[in-house]
PDB file of C-alpha atoms and ligand atoms in Angstrom:
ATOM      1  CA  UNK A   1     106.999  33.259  47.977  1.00 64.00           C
ATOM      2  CA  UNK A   2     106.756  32.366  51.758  1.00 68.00           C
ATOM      3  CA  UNK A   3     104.513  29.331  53.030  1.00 67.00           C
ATOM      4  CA  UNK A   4     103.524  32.125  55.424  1.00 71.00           C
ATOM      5  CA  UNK A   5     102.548  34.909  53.120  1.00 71.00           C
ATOM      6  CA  UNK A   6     100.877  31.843  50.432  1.00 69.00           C
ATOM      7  CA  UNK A   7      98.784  30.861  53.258  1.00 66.00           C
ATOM      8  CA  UNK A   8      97.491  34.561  54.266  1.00 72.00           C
ATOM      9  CA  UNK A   9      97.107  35.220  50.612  1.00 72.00           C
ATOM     10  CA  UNK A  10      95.092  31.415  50.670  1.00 70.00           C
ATOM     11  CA  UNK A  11      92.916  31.899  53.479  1.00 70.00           C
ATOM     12  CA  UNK A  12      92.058  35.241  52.121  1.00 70.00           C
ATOM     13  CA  UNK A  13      90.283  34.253  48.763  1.00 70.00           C
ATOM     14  CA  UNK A  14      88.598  31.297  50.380  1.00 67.00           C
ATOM     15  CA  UNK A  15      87.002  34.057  53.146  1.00 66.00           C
ATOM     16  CA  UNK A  16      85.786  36.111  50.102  1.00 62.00           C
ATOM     17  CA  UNK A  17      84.916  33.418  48.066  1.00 63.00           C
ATOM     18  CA  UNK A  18      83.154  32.087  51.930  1.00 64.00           C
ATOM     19  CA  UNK A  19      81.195  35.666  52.054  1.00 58.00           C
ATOM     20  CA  UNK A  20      80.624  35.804  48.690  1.00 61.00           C
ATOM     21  CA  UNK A  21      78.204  32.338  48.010  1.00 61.00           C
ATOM     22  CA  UNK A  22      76.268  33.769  51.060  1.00 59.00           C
ATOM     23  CA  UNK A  23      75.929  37.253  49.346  1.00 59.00           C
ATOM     24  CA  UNK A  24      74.624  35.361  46.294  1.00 57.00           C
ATOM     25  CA  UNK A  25      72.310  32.823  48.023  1.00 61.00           C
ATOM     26  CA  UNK A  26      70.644  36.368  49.374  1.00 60.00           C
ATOM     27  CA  UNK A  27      70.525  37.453  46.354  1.00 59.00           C
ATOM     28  CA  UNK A  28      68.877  35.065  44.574  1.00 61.00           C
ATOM     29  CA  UNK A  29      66.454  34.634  47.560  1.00 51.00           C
ATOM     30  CA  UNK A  30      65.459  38.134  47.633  1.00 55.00           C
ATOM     31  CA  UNK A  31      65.187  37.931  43.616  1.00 59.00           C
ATOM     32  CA  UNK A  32      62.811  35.400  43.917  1.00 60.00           C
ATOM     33  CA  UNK A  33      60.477  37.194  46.869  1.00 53.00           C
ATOM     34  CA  UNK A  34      60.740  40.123  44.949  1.00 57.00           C
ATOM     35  CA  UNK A  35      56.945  41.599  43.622  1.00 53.00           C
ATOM     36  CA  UNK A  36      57.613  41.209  39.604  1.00 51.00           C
ATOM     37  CA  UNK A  37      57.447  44.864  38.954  1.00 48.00           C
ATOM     38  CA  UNK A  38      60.237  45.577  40.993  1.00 47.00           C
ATOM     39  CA  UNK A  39      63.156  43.054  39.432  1.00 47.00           C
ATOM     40  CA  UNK A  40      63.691  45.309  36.185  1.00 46.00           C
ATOM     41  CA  UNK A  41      64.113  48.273  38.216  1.00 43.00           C
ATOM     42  CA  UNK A  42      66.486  47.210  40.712  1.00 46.00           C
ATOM     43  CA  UNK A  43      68.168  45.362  38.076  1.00 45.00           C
ATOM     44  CA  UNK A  44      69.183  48.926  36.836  1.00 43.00           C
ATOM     45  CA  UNK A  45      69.894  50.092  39.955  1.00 44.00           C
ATOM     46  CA  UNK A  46      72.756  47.224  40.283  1.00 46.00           C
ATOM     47  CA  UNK A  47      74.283  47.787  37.116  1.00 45.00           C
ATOM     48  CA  UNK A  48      74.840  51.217  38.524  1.00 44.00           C
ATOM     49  CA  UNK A  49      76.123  50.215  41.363  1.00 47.00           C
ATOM     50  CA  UNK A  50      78.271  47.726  38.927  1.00 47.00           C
ATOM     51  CA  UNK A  51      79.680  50.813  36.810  1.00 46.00           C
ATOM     52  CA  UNK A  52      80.529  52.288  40.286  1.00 48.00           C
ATOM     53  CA  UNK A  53      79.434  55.834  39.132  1.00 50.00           C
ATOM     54  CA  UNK A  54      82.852  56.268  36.908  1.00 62.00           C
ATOM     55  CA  UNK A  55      82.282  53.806  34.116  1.00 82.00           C
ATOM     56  CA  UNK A  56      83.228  50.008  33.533  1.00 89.00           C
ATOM     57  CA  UNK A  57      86.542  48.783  34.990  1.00 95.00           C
ATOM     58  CA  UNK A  58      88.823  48.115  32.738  1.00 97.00           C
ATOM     59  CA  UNK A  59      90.137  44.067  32.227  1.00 98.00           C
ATOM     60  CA  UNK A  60      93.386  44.817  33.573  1.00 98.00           C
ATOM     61  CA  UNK A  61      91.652  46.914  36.637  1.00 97.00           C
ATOM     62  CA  UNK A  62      89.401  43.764  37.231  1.00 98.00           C
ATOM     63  CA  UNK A  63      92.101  41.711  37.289  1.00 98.00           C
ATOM     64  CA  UNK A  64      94.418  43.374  39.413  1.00 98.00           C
ATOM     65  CA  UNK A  65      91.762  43.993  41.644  1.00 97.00           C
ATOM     66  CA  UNK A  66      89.748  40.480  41.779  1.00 97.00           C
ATOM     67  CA  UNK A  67      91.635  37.802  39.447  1.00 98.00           C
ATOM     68  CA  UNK A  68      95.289  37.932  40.505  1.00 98.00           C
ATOM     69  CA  UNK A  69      95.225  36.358  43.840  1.00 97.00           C
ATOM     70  CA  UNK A  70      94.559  33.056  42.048  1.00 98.00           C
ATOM     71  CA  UNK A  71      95.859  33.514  38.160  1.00 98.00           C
ATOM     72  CA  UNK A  72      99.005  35.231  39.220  1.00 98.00           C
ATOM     73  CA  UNK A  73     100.626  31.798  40.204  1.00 97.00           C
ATOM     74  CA  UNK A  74      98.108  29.755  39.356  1.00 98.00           C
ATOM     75  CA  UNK A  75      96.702  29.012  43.134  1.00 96.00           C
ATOM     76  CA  UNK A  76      94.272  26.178  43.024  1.00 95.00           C
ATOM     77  CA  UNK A  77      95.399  24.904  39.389  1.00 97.00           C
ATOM     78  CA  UNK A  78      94.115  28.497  37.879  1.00 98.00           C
ATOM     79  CA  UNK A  79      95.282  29.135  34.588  1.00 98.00           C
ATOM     80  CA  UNK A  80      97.986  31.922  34.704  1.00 98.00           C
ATOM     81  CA  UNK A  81      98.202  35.243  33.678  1.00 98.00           C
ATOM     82  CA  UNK A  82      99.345  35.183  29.490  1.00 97.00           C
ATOM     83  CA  UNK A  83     100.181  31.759  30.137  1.00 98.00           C
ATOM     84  CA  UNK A  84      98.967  30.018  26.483  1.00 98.00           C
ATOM     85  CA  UNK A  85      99.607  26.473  27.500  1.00 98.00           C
ATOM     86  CA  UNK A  86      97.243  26.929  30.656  1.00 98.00           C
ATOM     87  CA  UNK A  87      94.445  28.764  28.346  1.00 98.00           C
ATOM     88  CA  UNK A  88      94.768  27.257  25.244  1.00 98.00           C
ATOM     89  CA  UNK A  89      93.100  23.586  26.108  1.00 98.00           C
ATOM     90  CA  UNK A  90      90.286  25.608  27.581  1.00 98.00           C
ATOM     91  CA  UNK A  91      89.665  27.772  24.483  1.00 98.00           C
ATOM     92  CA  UNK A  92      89.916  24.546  22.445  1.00 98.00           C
ATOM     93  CA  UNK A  93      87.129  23.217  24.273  1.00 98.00           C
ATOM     94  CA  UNK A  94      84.641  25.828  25.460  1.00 98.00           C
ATOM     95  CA  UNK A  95      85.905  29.106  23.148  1.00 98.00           C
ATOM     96  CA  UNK A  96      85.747  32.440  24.807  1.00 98.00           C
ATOM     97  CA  UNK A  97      82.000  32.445  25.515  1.00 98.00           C
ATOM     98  CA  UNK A  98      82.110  29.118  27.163  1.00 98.00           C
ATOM     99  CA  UNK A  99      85.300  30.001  29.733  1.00 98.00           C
ATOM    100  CA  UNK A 100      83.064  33.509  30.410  1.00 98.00           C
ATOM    101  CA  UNK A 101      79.900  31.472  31.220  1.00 98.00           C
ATOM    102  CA  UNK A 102      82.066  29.514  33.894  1.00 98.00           C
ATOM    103  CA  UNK A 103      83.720  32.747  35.273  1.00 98.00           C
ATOM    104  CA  UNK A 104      80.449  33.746  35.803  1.00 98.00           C
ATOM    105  CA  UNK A 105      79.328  30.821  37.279  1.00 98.00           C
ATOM    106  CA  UNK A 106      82.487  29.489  39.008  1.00 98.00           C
ATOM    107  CA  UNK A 107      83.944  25.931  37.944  1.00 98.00           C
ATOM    108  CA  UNK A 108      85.407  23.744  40.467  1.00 97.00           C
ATOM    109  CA  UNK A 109      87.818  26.069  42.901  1.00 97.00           C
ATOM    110  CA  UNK A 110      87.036  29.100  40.533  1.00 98.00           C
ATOM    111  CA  UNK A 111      84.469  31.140  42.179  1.00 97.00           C
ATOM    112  CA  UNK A 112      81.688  32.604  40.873  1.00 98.00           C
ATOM    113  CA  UNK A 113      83.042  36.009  39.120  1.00 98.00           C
ATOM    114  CA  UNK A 114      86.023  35.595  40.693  1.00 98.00           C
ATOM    115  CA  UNK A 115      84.335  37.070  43.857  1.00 96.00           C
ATOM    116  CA  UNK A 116      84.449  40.358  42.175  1.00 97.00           C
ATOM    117  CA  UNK A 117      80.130  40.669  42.782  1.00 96.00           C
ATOM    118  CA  UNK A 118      79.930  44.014  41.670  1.00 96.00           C
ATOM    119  CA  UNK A 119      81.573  43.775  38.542  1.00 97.00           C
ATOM    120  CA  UNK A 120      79.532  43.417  35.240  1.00 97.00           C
ATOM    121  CA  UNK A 121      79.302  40.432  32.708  1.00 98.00           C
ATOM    122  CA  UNK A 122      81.307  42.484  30.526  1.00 97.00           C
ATOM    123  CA  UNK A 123      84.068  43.361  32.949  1.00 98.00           C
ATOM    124  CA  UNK A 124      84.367  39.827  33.902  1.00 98.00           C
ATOM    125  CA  UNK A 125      85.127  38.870  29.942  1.00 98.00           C
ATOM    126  CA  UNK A 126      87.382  42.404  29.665  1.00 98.00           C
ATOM    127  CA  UNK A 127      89.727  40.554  32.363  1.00 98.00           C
ATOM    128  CA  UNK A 128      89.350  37.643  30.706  1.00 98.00           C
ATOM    129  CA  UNK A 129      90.525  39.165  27.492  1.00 98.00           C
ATOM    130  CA  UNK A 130      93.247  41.018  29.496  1.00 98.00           C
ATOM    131  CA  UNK A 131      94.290  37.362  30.931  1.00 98.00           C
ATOM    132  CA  UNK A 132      94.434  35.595  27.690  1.00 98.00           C
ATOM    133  CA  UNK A 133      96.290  38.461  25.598  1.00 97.00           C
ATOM    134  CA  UNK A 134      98.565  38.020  23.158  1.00 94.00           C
ATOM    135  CA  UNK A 135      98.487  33.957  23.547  1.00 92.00           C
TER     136      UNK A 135
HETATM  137  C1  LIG B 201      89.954  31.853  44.578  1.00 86.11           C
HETATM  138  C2  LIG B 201      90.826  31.766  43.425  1.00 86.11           C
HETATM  139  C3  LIG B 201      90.360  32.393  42.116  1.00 86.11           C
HETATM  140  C4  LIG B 201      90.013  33.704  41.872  1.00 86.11           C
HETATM  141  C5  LIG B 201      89.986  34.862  42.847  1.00 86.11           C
HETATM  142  C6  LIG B 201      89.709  33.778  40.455  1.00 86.11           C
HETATM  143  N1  LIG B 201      89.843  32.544  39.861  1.00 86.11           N
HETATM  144 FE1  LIG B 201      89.431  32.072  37.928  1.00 86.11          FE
HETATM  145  N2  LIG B 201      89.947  30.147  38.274  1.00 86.11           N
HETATM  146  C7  LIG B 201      90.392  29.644  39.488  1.00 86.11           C
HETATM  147  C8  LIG B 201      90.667  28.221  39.354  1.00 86.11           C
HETATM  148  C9  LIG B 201      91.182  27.303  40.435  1.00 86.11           C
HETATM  149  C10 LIG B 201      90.372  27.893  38.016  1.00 86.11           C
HETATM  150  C11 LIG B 201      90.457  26.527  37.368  1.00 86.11           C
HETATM  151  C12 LIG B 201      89.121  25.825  37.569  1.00 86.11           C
HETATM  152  C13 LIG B 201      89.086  24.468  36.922  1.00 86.11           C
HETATM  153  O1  LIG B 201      89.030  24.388  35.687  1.00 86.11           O
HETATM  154  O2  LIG B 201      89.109  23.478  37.666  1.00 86.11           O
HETATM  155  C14 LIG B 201      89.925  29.120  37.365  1.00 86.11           C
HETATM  156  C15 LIG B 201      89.513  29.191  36.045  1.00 86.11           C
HETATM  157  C16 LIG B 201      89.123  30.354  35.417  1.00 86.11           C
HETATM  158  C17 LIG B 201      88.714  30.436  34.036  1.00 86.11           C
HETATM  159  C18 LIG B 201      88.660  29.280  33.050  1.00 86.11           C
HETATM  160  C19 LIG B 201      87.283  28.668  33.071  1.00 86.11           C
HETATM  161  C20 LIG B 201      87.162  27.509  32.100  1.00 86.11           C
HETATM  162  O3  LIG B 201      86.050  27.289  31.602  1.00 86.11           O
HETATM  163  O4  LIG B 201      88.156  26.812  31.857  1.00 86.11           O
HETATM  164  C21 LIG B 201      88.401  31.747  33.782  1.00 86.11           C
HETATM  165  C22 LIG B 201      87.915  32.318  32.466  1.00 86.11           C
HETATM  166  C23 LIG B 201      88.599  32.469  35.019  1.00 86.11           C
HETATM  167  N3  LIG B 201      89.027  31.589  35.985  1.00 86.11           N
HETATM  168  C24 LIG B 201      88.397  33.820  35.161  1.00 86.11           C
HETATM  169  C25 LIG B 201      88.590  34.525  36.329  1.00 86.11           C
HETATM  170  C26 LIG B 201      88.400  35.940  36.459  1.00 86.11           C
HETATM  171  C27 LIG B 201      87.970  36.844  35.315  1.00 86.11           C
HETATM  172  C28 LIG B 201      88.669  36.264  37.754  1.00 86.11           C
HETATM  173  C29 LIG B 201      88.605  37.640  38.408  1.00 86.11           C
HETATM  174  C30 LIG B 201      87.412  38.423  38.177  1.00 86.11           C
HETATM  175  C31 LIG B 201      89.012  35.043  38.447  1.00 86.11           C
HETATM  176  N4  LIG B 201      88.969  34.004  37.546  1.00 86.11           N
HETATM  177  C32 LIG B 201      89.324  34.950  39.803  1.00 86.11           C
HETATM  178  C33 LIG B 201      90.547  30.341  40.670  1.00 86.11           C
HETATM  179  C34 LIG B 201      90.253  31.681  40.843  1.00 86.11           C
END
């Protein structure tokens, strides 16, 4: 790959990543104003805005989609895409449900979802299942 073309691709996650902690520090900041009657409701209201009206994504989807900027070639250290000796230390340590509880929450250069905002718990973890196939 160019230097060029690595540095676009680069600069582009860190903007998202950039405009995604502020769309989450809103978040939580609203969630906390928020009368306590109306959380549950516009909880629901974000899950279908999560589903996007045609269902859950699938893991491959999500990945194409939010994941593959960084765990196609490993940008930033990330482990790579059915790579088992990049995945396999972490599954050692955390399991499954520990390396989903950081994809949710973002480790070191990982982001938070992987910027993907709108995508459910559960399509996060289907994209991790889709990265860590057949290791
Ligand atoms: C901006 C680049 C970037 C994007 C985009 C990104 N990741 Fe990551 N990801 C990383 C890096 C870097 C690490 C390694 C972090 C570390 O352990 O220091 C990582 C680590 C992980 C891990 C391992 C966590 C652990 O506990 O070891 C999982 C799981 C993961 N990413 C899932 C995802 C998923 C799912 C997506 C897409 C929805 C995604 N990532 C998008 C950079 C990214």
């Amino acid at each position: 790959m160019k230097v060029k073309t690595w540095l676009t691709m680069m600069a582009t996650a860190l903007t998202v990543f950039a405009v995604q902690a502020q769309e989450m520090s809103d978040d939580a900041i609203a969630e906390r104003i928020k009368p306590v009657g109306e959380v549950h409701v516009s909880g629901a209201a974000a899950e279908g805005a999560a589903a996007g009206g045609g269902g859950a994504k699938s893991g491959e989807d999500v990945y194409n989609q939010a994941c593959v900027a960084c765990h196609g070639s490993g940008v930033l250290g990330a482990p790579k895409l059915h790579v088992a000796a990049d995945w396999q230390p972490r599954l050692d340590e955390r399991g499954l449900d520990g390396i989903w509880e950081n994809a949710l929450n973002g480790i070191n250069a990982m982001p938070p979802r992987g910027t993907c905002g709108a995508c459910s718990d559960e399509e996060i973890k289907a994209a991790i299942e889709y990265m860590i196939e057949g290791i």
